[in-house]
Coordinates of C-alpha atoms in Angstrom, one line a residue:
Chain J
M26 CA -6.9 9.9 29.8
T27 CA -5.9 5.9 28.1
A28 CA -1.8 4.8 28.2
F29 CA -2.8 5.1 24.2
D30 CA -3.5 9.0 24.3
D31 CA -0.1 9.4 26.9
A32 CA 1.6 7.8 23.9
I33 CA 0.9 9.6 21.3
A34 CA 0.9 13.2 22.7
V35 CA 3.1 15.6 20.6
S36 CA 4.1 19.0 21.1
P37 CA 5.6 21.5 18.6
A38 CA 9.5 21.8 18.8
G39 CA 9.6 23.6 15.3
P40 CA 8.2 25.1 12.7
D41 CA 7.7 21.5 10.8
T42 CA 8.3 19.2 13.6
F43 CA 7.2 18.0 16.5
S44 CA 8.9 16.0 18.9
A45 CA 7.5 12.8 21.0
R46 CA 8.1 9.8 23.3
T47 CA 8.1 6.2 23.7
H48 CA 5.8 5.3 25.9
P49 CA 6.4 1.9 27.6
A50 CA 2.8 0.3 27.9
F51 CA 3.6 -0.2 24.1
G52 CA 6.4 -1.7 24.3
N53 CA 7.3 -4.5 21.4
F54 CA 10.6 -6.6 20.7
V55 CA 13.0 -4.0 20.2
G56 CA 11.7 -0.1 21.1
P57 CA 7.9 0.4 20.3
F58 CA 4.9 -1.3 18.6
G59 CA 4.9 0.1 15.2
G60 CA 1.6 1.1 15.7
I61 CA 1.6 3.4 18.0
T62 CA 4.5 5.4 16.0
A63 CA 1.9 5.4 13.5
A64 CA -1.1 6.5 15.9
T65 CA 1.3 9.5 16.8
I66 CA 2.5 10.6 13.7
V67 CA -1.4 10.8 12.2
H68 CA -1.4 12.7 16.1
A69 CA 1.0 15.3 15.0
I70 CA -0.4 16.0 11.5
Q71 CA -4.1 16.3 12.3
A72 CA -2.3 18.8 15.2
D73 CA -0.9 20.7 13.0
E74 CA -2.8 23.8 11.9
R75 CA -2.1 23.3 8.6
S76 CA -3.8 20.4 7.8
I77 CA -7.6 20.1 6.3
G78 CA -10.0 16.9 6.5
R79 CA -9.2 13.8 8.0
P80 CA -6.5 11.0 7.1
A81 CA -7.7 8.7 4.3
A82 CA -4.0 7.1 3.1
L83 CA -0.7 6.5 5.3
T84 CA 2.6 4.9 3.5
L85 CA 5.3 4.4 6.8
N86 CA 9.1 3.1 6.1
F87 CA 10.6 1.7 9.1
T88 CA 14.4 2.3 8.0
G89 CA 15.7 1.8 11.8
P90 CA 14.3 0.9 15.0
L91 CA 13.4 3.5 16.9
A92 CA 14.4 2.6 20.3
D93 CA 12.7 3.7 23.9
G94 CA 12.9 7.5 24.7
D95 CA 12.4 10.9 22.9
Y96 CA 12.1 11.3 19.2
E97 CA 11.2 13.6 16.3
I98 CA 8.3 13.8 13.6
D99 CA 8.5 16.3 10.6
V100 CA 6.0 17.1 8.6
Q101 CA 5.4 18.9 5.5
P102 CA 2.1 19.6 3.7
A103 CA 3.9 18.9 -0.1
R104 CA 0.4 20.6 -1.9
T105 CA -2.7 21.6 -0.4
N106 CA -5.3 21.0 -3.2
N107 CA -10.0 22.2 -2.9
S108 CA -10.0 18.3 -1.1
N109 CA -6.8 16.4 -1.1
Q110 CA -3.1 17.8 1.4
H111 CA -0.8 15.4 0.6
W112 CA 1.8 14.8 3.8
T113 CA 5.7 13.3 4.0
I114 CA 6.9 12.2 7.2
S115 CA 10.0 11.7 8.7
V116 CA 10.9 10.6 12.1
D117 CA 14.2 11.0 13.4
Q118 CA 16.1 9.9 16.8
A119 CA 19.6 11.4 17.9
G120 CA 20.5 12.5 14.8
E121 CA 19.6 9.1 12.2
N122 CA 15.9 8.8 10.0
R123 CA 14.1 5.6 11.7
M124 CA 10.9 6.0 9.4
T125 CA 9.7 8.1 6.2
G126 CA 6.4 8.0 5.2
T127 CA 3.4 9.6 3.2
A128 CA -0.5 11.0 4.2
L129 CA -3.1 11.9 2.3
F130 CA -5.9 13.9 4.5
V131 CA -9.1 14.3 2.4
R132 CA -11.8 16.9 3.0
D133 CA -15.5 14.4 2.8
R134 CA -17.6 14.9 -0.1
P135 CA -20.9 13.1 -0.5
S136 CA -20.6 10.6 -4.1
W137 CA -22.1 7.6 -5.4
A138 CA -21.1 5.2 -2.6
S139 CA -21.0 1.2 -3.1
L140 CA -19.1 -1.4 -0.5
E141 CA -18.2 -4.2 -2.6
A142 CA -16.5 -6.4 -0.3
Q143 CA -18.0 -8.6 1.9
M144 CA -17.2 -8.7 5.9
P145 CA -16.0 -12.0 6.7
Q146 CA -19.3 -14.5 7.9
V147 CA -18.4 -14.9 11.9
K148 CA -20.5 -14.3 15.0
G149 CA -20.1 -11.3 17.1
P150 CA -17.2 -10.9 19.2
H151 CA -18.9 -11.9 22.4
E152 CA -19.4 -15.5 21.0
Y153 CA -14.8 -16.0 20.6
P154 CA -13.1 -16.1 24.3
V155 CA -11.1 -13.4 25.0
V156 CA -7.1 -14.0 24.8
S157 CA -5.6 -14.5 28.0
G158 CA -2.4 -14.9 30.0
H159 CA 1.1 -13.2 30.0
F160 CA 2.1 -11.3 26.9
P161 CA 6.1 -11.5 26.5
L162 CA 5.0 -7.5 24.5
R163 CA 3.5 -5.2 26.5
W164 CA 1.2 -3.5 23.9
I165 CA -0.7 -6.5 23.3
E166 CA -2.1 -5.6 26.8
N167 CA -3.3 -2.8 25.5
Y168 CA -6.0 -4.8 23.1
E169 CA -8.9 -7.7 23.7
M170 CA -8.3 -10.3 21.2
R171 CA -11.0 -12.4 20.4
F172 CA -9.7 -14.7 17.5
V173 CA -12.4 -16.4 15.0
E174 CA -9.1 -18.0 13.5
G175 CA -5.3 -18.1 13.1
P176 CA -4.5 -17.0 16.5
F177 CA -1.0 -16.7 18.7
V178 CA 1.5 -19.1 17.2
A179 CA 3.9 -19.9 19.9
S180 CA 5.9 -22.3 19.0
A181 CA 7.2 -23.9 15.4
E182 CA 4.5 -27.1 16.3
E183 CA 1.4 -24.8 16.0
A184 CA 2.5 -23.4 13.1
G185 CA 0.3 -24.6 10.1
P186 CA 0.3 -24.1 6.2
D187 CA -2.3 -20.7 6.4
S188 CA -1.2 -17.3 7.5
T189 CA -4.9 -15.6 7.8
T190 CA -6.0 -14.2 11.1
T191 CA -9.8 -13.4 12.0
K192 CA -9.8 -11.5 15.4
W193 CA -12.2 -9.0 16.8
F194 CA -10.3 -6.4 19.1
R195 CA -11.1 -3.2 20.8
Q196 CA -9.2 -1.0 22.5
L197 CA -7.9 -1.3 26.6
P198 CA -9.5 0.4 28.6
A199 CA -12.1 1.5 25.7
R200 CA -11.7 4.6 23.7
G201 CA -14.1 5.4 21.0
W202 CA -12.2 5.1 17.8
D203 CA -10.3 7.7 16.0
Y204 CA -8.1 8.0 13.5
P205 CA -5.2 8.0 15.9
G206 CA -6.6 4.3 16.9
L207 CA -7.3 3.2 13.9
A208 CA -3.9 3.6 12.1
A209 CA -2.1 1.5 15.0
A210 CA -5.1 -0.8 14.6
A211 CA -3.7 -1.3 11.0
D212 CA -0.5 -2.5 12.4
V213 CA -2.4 -5.3 14.8
F214 CA -1.7 -8.5 13.5
G215 CA 2.2 -9.6 14.1
P216 CA 4.5 -10.5 10.8
R217 CA 2.4 -13.4 9.5
I218 CA 5.5 -15.8 9.2
F219 CA 4.8 -16.3 12.8
Q220 CA 1.3 -17.9 11.6
R221 CA 3.7 -20.3 9.3
L222 CA 7.2 -21.0 11.6
G223 CA 6.0 -19.8 15.0
P224 CA 8.9 -17.3 16.5
V225 CA 11.3 -16.3 14.5
P226 CA 12.7 -12.7 14.1
A227 CA 10.8 -10.4 12.1
G228 CA 9.3 -7.4 11.9
T229 CA 7.2 -4.4 9.7
V230 CA 9.5 -2.9 7.1
T231 CA 7.0 -0.9 4.7
L232 CA 2.7 0.1 6.3
T233 CA 0.4 1.6 3.9
A234 CA -3.1 2.2 5.2
Y235 CA -6.6 3.7 3.8
F236 CA -8.3 4.8 5.7
H237 CA -12.1 4.1 4.4
A238 CA -14.4 5.5 7.5
D239 CA -15.0 8.5 7.1
A240 CA -15.2 10.8 9.6
Q241 CA -19.2 10.4 10.6
A242 CA -18.8 6.6 10.0
L243 CA -15.9 6.6 12.5
A244 CA -17.8 8.3 15.4
A245 CA -20.6 5.5 14.5
Q246 CA -18.3 2.8 15.4
G247 CA -19.0 0.2 18.0
E248 CA -16.0 -0.9 20.3
F249 CA -15.1 -3.7 18.6
L250 CA -13.6 -4.2 14.8
L251 CA -12.9 -7.2 12.9
G252 CA -10.0 -7.9 11.3
T253 CA -8.4 -10.1 8.8
V254 CA -5.0 -10.7 7.5
R255 CA -3.0 -13.2 5.1
G256 CA 0.1 -13.5 3.9
L257 CA 0.3 -14.2 0.2
Q258 CA 4.4 -15.2 -0.8
F259 CA 7.4 -14.7 2.0
A260 CA 10.3 -15.2 -0.3
D261 CA 14.0 -13.1 -0.1
G262 CA 13.3 -12.4 3.8
L263 CA 10.4 -10.7 2.7
A264 CA 6.9 -11.1 3.1
D265 CA 3.5 -9.0 2.1
Q266 CA 0.2 -9.1 4.1
H267 CA -3.2 -7.5 3.5
A268 CA -5.8 -7.0 5.9
Q269 CA -8.9 -5.7 6.2
L270 CA -10.7 -3.9 9.3
W271 CA -14.8 -4.3 9.7
G272 CA -16.5 -2.2 12.0
E273 CA -19.7 -4.0 13.6
D274 CA -22.5 -2.1 11.4
G275 CA -20.7 -4.4 8.7
S276 CA -18.5 -1.5 7.5
L277 CA -15.0 -1.5 5.7
V278 CA -13.0 1.0 8.2
A279 CA -9.9 0.5 6.7
T280 CA -7.3 -1.6 4.7
T281 CA -3.9 -2.1 5.2
T282 CA -1.2 -3.5 3.4
Q283 CA 2.8 -4.2 4.7
L284 CA 5.6 -5.9 3.9
C285 CA 7.7 -7.4 6.9
Y286 CA 11.3 -8.4 6.5
Y287 CA 11.7 -12.4 8.2
K288 CA 14.5 -14.6 9.2
A289 CA 14.4 -18.4 8.4
A290 CA 17.2 -20.4 6.6
P291 CA 15.9 -21.4 3.1
Q292 CA 14.5 -25.1 3.4
E293 CA 16.7 -27.6 2.7
Chain X
M98 CA 14.6 1.0 -28.0
T99 CA 11.0 0.8 -27.1
A100 CA 9.2 3.9 -26.6
F101 CA 8.7 2.9 -22.9
D102 CA 12.8 2.9 -23.0
D103 CA 12.7 6.4 -24.3
A104 CA 10.0 7.7 -21.8
I105 CA 11.5 6.2 -18.8
A106 CA 14.9 8.2 -19.5
V107 CA 16.7 9.9 -17.4
S108 CA 19.5 12.4 -17.1
P109 CA 21.6 13.1 -14.1
A110 CA 20.9 17.1 -13.0
G111 CA 22.3 17.8 -9.8
P112 CA 23.0 15.8 -6.6
D113 CA 20.3 13.9 -5.8
T114 CA 18.0 15.0 -8.9
F115 CA 17.1 13.8 -12.5
S116 CA 15.5 15.3 -15.4
A117 CA 12.8 13.7 -17.4
R118 CA 10.2 14.1 -20.1
T119 CA 6.5 13.1 -20.5
H120 CA 6.3 10.6 -23.6
P121 CA 3.6 11.3 -26.3
A122 CA 2.8 7.5 -26.5
F123 CA 2.2 7.2 -23.1
G124 CA -0.4 10.1 -22.8
N125 CA -3.6 9.7 -20.7
F126 CA -6.6 12.0 -20.1
V127 CA -4.0 14.9 -18.8
G128 CA -1.2 14.4 -19.1
P129 CA 1.4 10.5 -18.8
F130 CA 0.0 7.4 -17.7
G131 CA 1.0 7.3 -14.1
G132 CA 2.4 3.9 -15.0
I133 CA 5.2 5.2 -16.9
T134 CA 5.9 8.0 -14.2
A135 CA 6.5 5.3 -12.1
A136 CA 8.4 3.3 -14.2
T137 CA 11.0 6.5 -14.6
I138 CA 11.1 6.9 -11.0
V139 CA 12.1 3.2 -10.6
H140 CA 14.6 4.0 -13.2
A141 CA 16.0 7.3 -12.2
I142 CA 16.6 5.1 -8.4
Q143 CA 17.9 2.4 -10.7
A144 CA 20.7 5.0 -12.5
D145 CA 21.3 6.7 -9.2
E146 CA 25.0 5.3 -8.1
R147 CA 24.1 5.0 -4.1
S148 CA 21.9 2.6 -4.7
I149 CA 21.8 -0.5 -3.9
G150 CA 20.1 -4.0 -4.9
R151 CA 16.9 -4.2 -6.4
P152 CA 13.1 -2.3 -6.0
A153 CA 10.6 -4.0 -3.5
A154 CA 8.6 -1.6 -2.4
L155 CA 7.2 1.6 -4.0
T156 CA 4.5 4.5 -3.0
L157 CA 3.7 7.1 -5.1
N158 CA 1.4 10.0 -4.2
F159 CA -0.5 12.0 -7.7
T160 CA 0.0 15.6 -5.0
G161 CA -1.2 17.7 -8.6
P162 CA -1.4 16.3 -12.6
L163 CA 2.1 16.1 -14.8
A164 CA 1.6 18.4 -17.5
D165 CA 3.3 17.8 -21.3
G166 CA 7.1 18.2 -21.3
D167 CA 10.1 18.4 -19.1
Y168 CA 9.8 17.7 -15.0
E169 CA 12.4 16.9 -12.1
I170 CA 12.3 13.3 -10.2
D171 CA 14.8 14.3 -7.0
V172 CA 15.4 11.1 -4.7
Q173 CA 17.4 10.6 -2.5
P174 CA 18.8 8.1 0.1
A175 CA 17.3 8.2 3.5
R176 CA 18.7 5.0 5.2
T177 CA 21.2 2.4 4.4
N178 CA 21.4 -0.8 5.6
N179 CA 22.8 -4.0 5.2
S180 CA 20.1 -5.2 2.5
N181 CA 17.8 -2.3 2.8
Q182 CA 17.7 0.9 1.5
H183 CA 15.0 3.4 2.1
W184 CA 14.8 6.0 -0.5
T185 CA 12.3 9.8 -0.8
I186 CA 11.1 11.0 -4.0
S187 CA 9.4 14.3 -4.6
V188 CA 8.6 15.1 -8.9
D189 CA 8.0 18.9 -9.6
Q190 CA 7.8 20.2 -13.1
A191 CA 7.8 24.2 -13.7
G192 CA 8.0 24.8 -9.5
E193 CA 5.4 23.0 -8.3
N194 CA 5.2 19.2 -6.6
R195 CA 3.5 17.0 -8.5
M196 CA 4.2 13.7 -6.9
T197 CA 5.5 12.4 -3.9
G198 CA 6.7 9.0 -2.6
T199 CA 8.7 6.3 -1.1
A200 CA 11.2 3.3 -2.0
L201 CA 12.4 0.2 -0.7
F202 CA 15.5 -1.3 -2.4
V203 CA 17.1 -4.5 -1.2
R204 CA 19.9 -6.8 -1.7
D205 CA 18.4 -10.1 -2.1
R206 CA 18.9 -13.1 0.6
P207 CA 17.5 -16.5 0.4
S208 CA 15.6 -17.5 3.5
W209 CA 12.3 -19.9 3.8
A210 CA 9.7 -19.4 1.1
S211 CA 6.3 -20.0 0.8
L212 CA 3.8 -19.2 -1.8
E213 CA 0.2 -18.8 -0.3
A214 CA -1.5 -17.8 -2.5
Q215 CA -3.8 -18.9 -5.4
M216 CA -3.1 -17.8 -8.7
P217 CA -6.5 -17.6 -11.0
Q218 CA -7.9 -20.9 -12.6
V219 CA -7.4 -19.3 -16.0
K220 CA -6.4 -21.1 -19.9
G221 CA -3.6 -19.3 -20.8
P222 CA -3.3 -16.2 -22.7
H223 CA -3.5 -17.1 -26.2
E224 CA -6.7 -18.5 -25.4
Y225 CA -8.4 -15.1 -25.4
P226 CA -9.4 -12.6 -27.8
V227 CA -6.9 -10.0 -27.9
V228 CA -8.5 -6.8 -27.2
S229 CA -8.2 -4.2 -30.5
G230 CA -9.9 -1.1 -31.9
H231 CA -9.4 2.0 -31.4
F232 CA -7.8 3.2 -27.9
P233 CA -9.0 7.3 -27.0
L234 CA -5.8 6.8 -24.4
R235 CA -2.9 6.3 -26.3
W236 CA -1.1 4.6 -23.7
I237 CA -3.0 1.3 -24.2
E238 CA -1.4 1.2 -27.4
N239 CA 1.6 -0.2 -25.3
Y240 CA 0.0 -3.5 -24.1
E241 CA -1.8 -6.1 -25.4
M242 CA -4.3 -7.3 -23.4
R243 CA -6.4 -10.6 -23.7
F244 CA -9.7 -10.0 -20.9
V245 CA -10.3 -12.5 -19.1
E246 CA -13.4 -11.2 -17.4
G247 CA -14.3 -7.5 -17.1
P248 CA -13.1 -6.0 -20.1
F249 CA -13.5 -1.7 -20.7
V250 CA -16.6 -0.4 -19.8
A251 CA -17.7 2.2 -22.6
S252 CA -20.5 3.2 -21.4
A253 CA -23.1 3.5 -18.3
E254 CA -25.1 0.2 -19.9
E255 CA -22.7 -1.9 -19.5
A256 CA -21.1 -1.1 -16.4
G257 CA -22.1 -4.1 -13.5
P258 CA -22.4 -4.4 -9.7
D259 CA -18.8 -6.4 -10.2
S260 CA -15.4 -4.3 -10.3
T261 CA -13.1 -7.1 -10.9
T262 CA -11.0 -7.3 -13.6
T263 CA -8.9 -10.9 -15.0
K264 CA -6.5 -9.9 -17.6
W265 CA -3.4 -11.2 -19.9
F266 CA -0.9 -8.5 -21.1
R267 CA 1.9 -7.9 -23.1
Q268 CA 4.5 -5.0 -23.5
L269 CA 4.3 -4.0 -27.2
P270 CA 6.8 -4.3 -28.7
A271 CA 8.1 -7.1 -27.3
R272 CA 10.5 -6.0 -24.2
G273 CA 11.5 -8.1 -21.1
W274 CA 10.0 -7.6 -17.6
D275 CA 12.3 -5.6 -15.5
Y276 CA 11.1 -3.3 -12.6
P277 CA 10.3 -0.5 -14.6
G278 CA 8.7 -2.3 -16.7
L279 CA 6.6 -4.1 -13.6
A280 CA 6.1 -0.6 -12.0
A281 CA 4.5 0.7 -15.3
A282 CA 2.5 -2.5 -15.0
A283 CA 1.6 -2.1 -11.4
D284 CA -0.6 1.0 -13.3
V285 CA -2.3 -1.2 -16.0
F286 CA -5.4 -1.6 -14.3
G287 CA -8.2 1.8 -15.1
P288 CA -9.9 3.1 -12.0
R289 CA -12.6 0.5 -10.6
I290 CA -15.3 2.8 -11.0
F291 CA -15.2 2.7 -14.1
Q292 CA -16.7 -1.0 -14.1
R293 CA -19.0 0.0 -12.0
L294 CA -20.2 3.0 -13.4
G295 CA -19.1 3.6 -16.5
P296 CA -16.3 6.6 -17.9
V297 CA -16.3 9.4 -15.3
P298 CA -13.7 11.8 -13.9
A299 CA -11.4 9.3 -12.2
G300 CA -7.6 9.0 -11.6
T301 CA -4.6 7.1 -9.3
V302 CA -4.7 9.7 -6.1
T303 CA -2.1 7.1 -4.4
L304 CA -0.3 3.7 -4.9
T305 CA 1.8 1.0 -3.5
A306 CA 3.1 -1.8 -4.4
Y307 CA 5.2 -4.3 -3.7
F308 CA 7.7 -6.3 -5.9
H309 CA 7.7 -9.6 -5.2
A310 CA 10.4 -10.9 -8.7
D311 CA 13.3 -11.0 -7.3
A312 CA 15.6 -10.1 -9.8
Q313 CA 16.4 -13.2 -10.8
A314 CA 12.6 -14.6 -10.6
L315 CA 11.9 -11.8 -13.0
A316 CA 14.4 -12.7 -15.8
A317 CA 12.7 -15.9 -15.9
Q318 CA 9.6 -14.1 -16.7
G319 CA 8.0 -14.9 -20.6
E320 CA 6.7 -12.0 -22.3
F321 CA 2.8 -12.3 -20.1
L322 CA 1.4 -11.2 -16.9
L323 CA -1.8 -12.0 -15.4
G324 CA -3.4 -9.5 -13.8
T325 CA -6.1 -9.7 -11.1
V326 CA -7.5 -6.7 -9.4
R327 CA -10.8 -5.3 -7.4
G328 CA -12.1 -2.7 -5.8
L329 CA -13.9 -2.9 -2.7
Q330 CA -15.1 0.3 -0.8
F331 CA -16.5 3.3 -3.4
A332 CA -17.6 6.6 -1.2
D333 CA -16.8 9.9 -0.6
G334 CA -15.3 10.0 -4.2
L335 CA -12.4 7.5 -2.9
A336 CA -12.1 3.6 -4.4
D337 CA -9.7 1.4 -3.4
Q338 CA -8.1 -1.2 -5.6
H339 CA -6.0 -4.4 -4.9
A340 CA -4.9 -5.8 -7.7
Q341 CA -1.8 -9.4 -8.3
L342 CA 0.2 -9.3 -11.5
W343 CA 1.0 -13.5 -11.9
G344 CA 4.0 -14.9 -14.5
E345 CA 3.0 -17.3 -16.8
D346 CA 5.1 -19.3 -14.4
G347 CA 2.4 -19.1 -11.7
S348 CA 4.9 -17.1 -9.6
L349 CA 3.0 -13.9 -7.8
V350 CA 5.3 -10.6 -9.6
A351 CA 3.9 -8.3 -7.6
T352 CA 0.8 -7.3 -5.8
T353 CA -0.4 -3.9 -5.9
T354 CA -2.9 -1.5 -4.4
Q355 CA -4.4 2.5 -4.4
L356 CA -6.6 4.8 -4.0
C357 CA -8.5 6.6 -6.9
Y358 CA -10.5 9.5 -6.8
Y359 CA -13.2 9.7 -8.5
K360 CA -16.8 12.5 -10.0
A361 CA -20.3 10.3 -9.3
A362 CA -23.2 12.7 -7.5
P363 CA -24.7 10.8 -4.5
Q364 CA -27.8 7.7 -5.9
E365 CA -31.0 9.1 -4.4

């Protein structure tokens, strides 16, 4: 059992409810890393005896900050068809809503297939140095990161005009990729405003992830995933970012998009 | 009043509920064009006296087919902060859930801003011919479409290896762009599998749209939007597609992503 597996543990607390608890190893600026909460929610649905198949899509809205401590995950199957199951999600803490969301679970069925996207042309993970040092955020220590481009920006002086980050990363300590792991990986990029301005107040408001790897493809993954992300527009204190996660075998494992808030005064 | 405005009309039917009705001018393969339902939902939240600001994000899951006729939209503000309001959405018809979803509404606040994405380098809308002829789907007649690349594919013989479509389009008859109009526009691209295989059974399962144009930017839009979309992976009967909508003035108006189901036998 890794810290990750401890952190995503849930226990039934009612007909549609699981109780969970934040884990200090996944601390962020305020409360936990959003990715670990996403992972815990996926894990809760998987643990629900009504669930079928595997997650294919997940949208989570961070309606209010989750504080360290206990919280409740309410999951309900809104509709189950032959191959699709739609879930609604609500996370509450101290009687207040902290997250809303929806998930799509699917039974895989063989079909015509085509990978149209191109994996970024980069070298293997071991060709890039491991980022080391002291991280101000605990959750980062759960990943080994090797940046291809767009490393952490620690100050406004290091910021630049392009918000792209491309990096290899793997889970620490090693654990196989599963859907909770992939849900967390969908949030493994910081807000893109950091690349443009350096550290400013920022965080995810809404996140959507599509899991392209079916159960068989996911089980075949190596330790490393290649992630690439870019923001398209920053305005009115909101910025989008769009990411792809690739396997070492060249398969597209997930695509994700999110909207982050940020605080930065208008240009003069 | 255009057919669009008729189609998105809602009337209060309870504390969190609006009643709506499908419109024959927006017919699709089965039931209505998903975009018009998205527009009606945005309109319902705007009509709710509790709503603040303007839509910034919308996720809708098509849990079951909406039939022609009356349906109910249930919208609830899950949490309202100073500048953000999170809504949950449920669409029901004949006592069965047909859609789930969430929306983010925001109050615009000036901030540091940057448009990092590049608008596709294309000529103006009038440089491309209007698509005309008889359309099998009624909803298409509500838009004038001028294709830059990736036009409608009517048969397997016309299909190709690239799912990209780029087109200028405007509303018919003319009406200014508003958020319901933009929500519909987010679904104005057919499933990308059509570009790859020609007509096969397919449809949207889940859709996420981010509205980047604030109220001021939206009001400044001309009639035409430029849309560009591409699918990244087709597998297990599911395919993602990712789109950008641009204004004639070069502003990024919206980004959208969706997951479509399709039916097509595996390659030999």
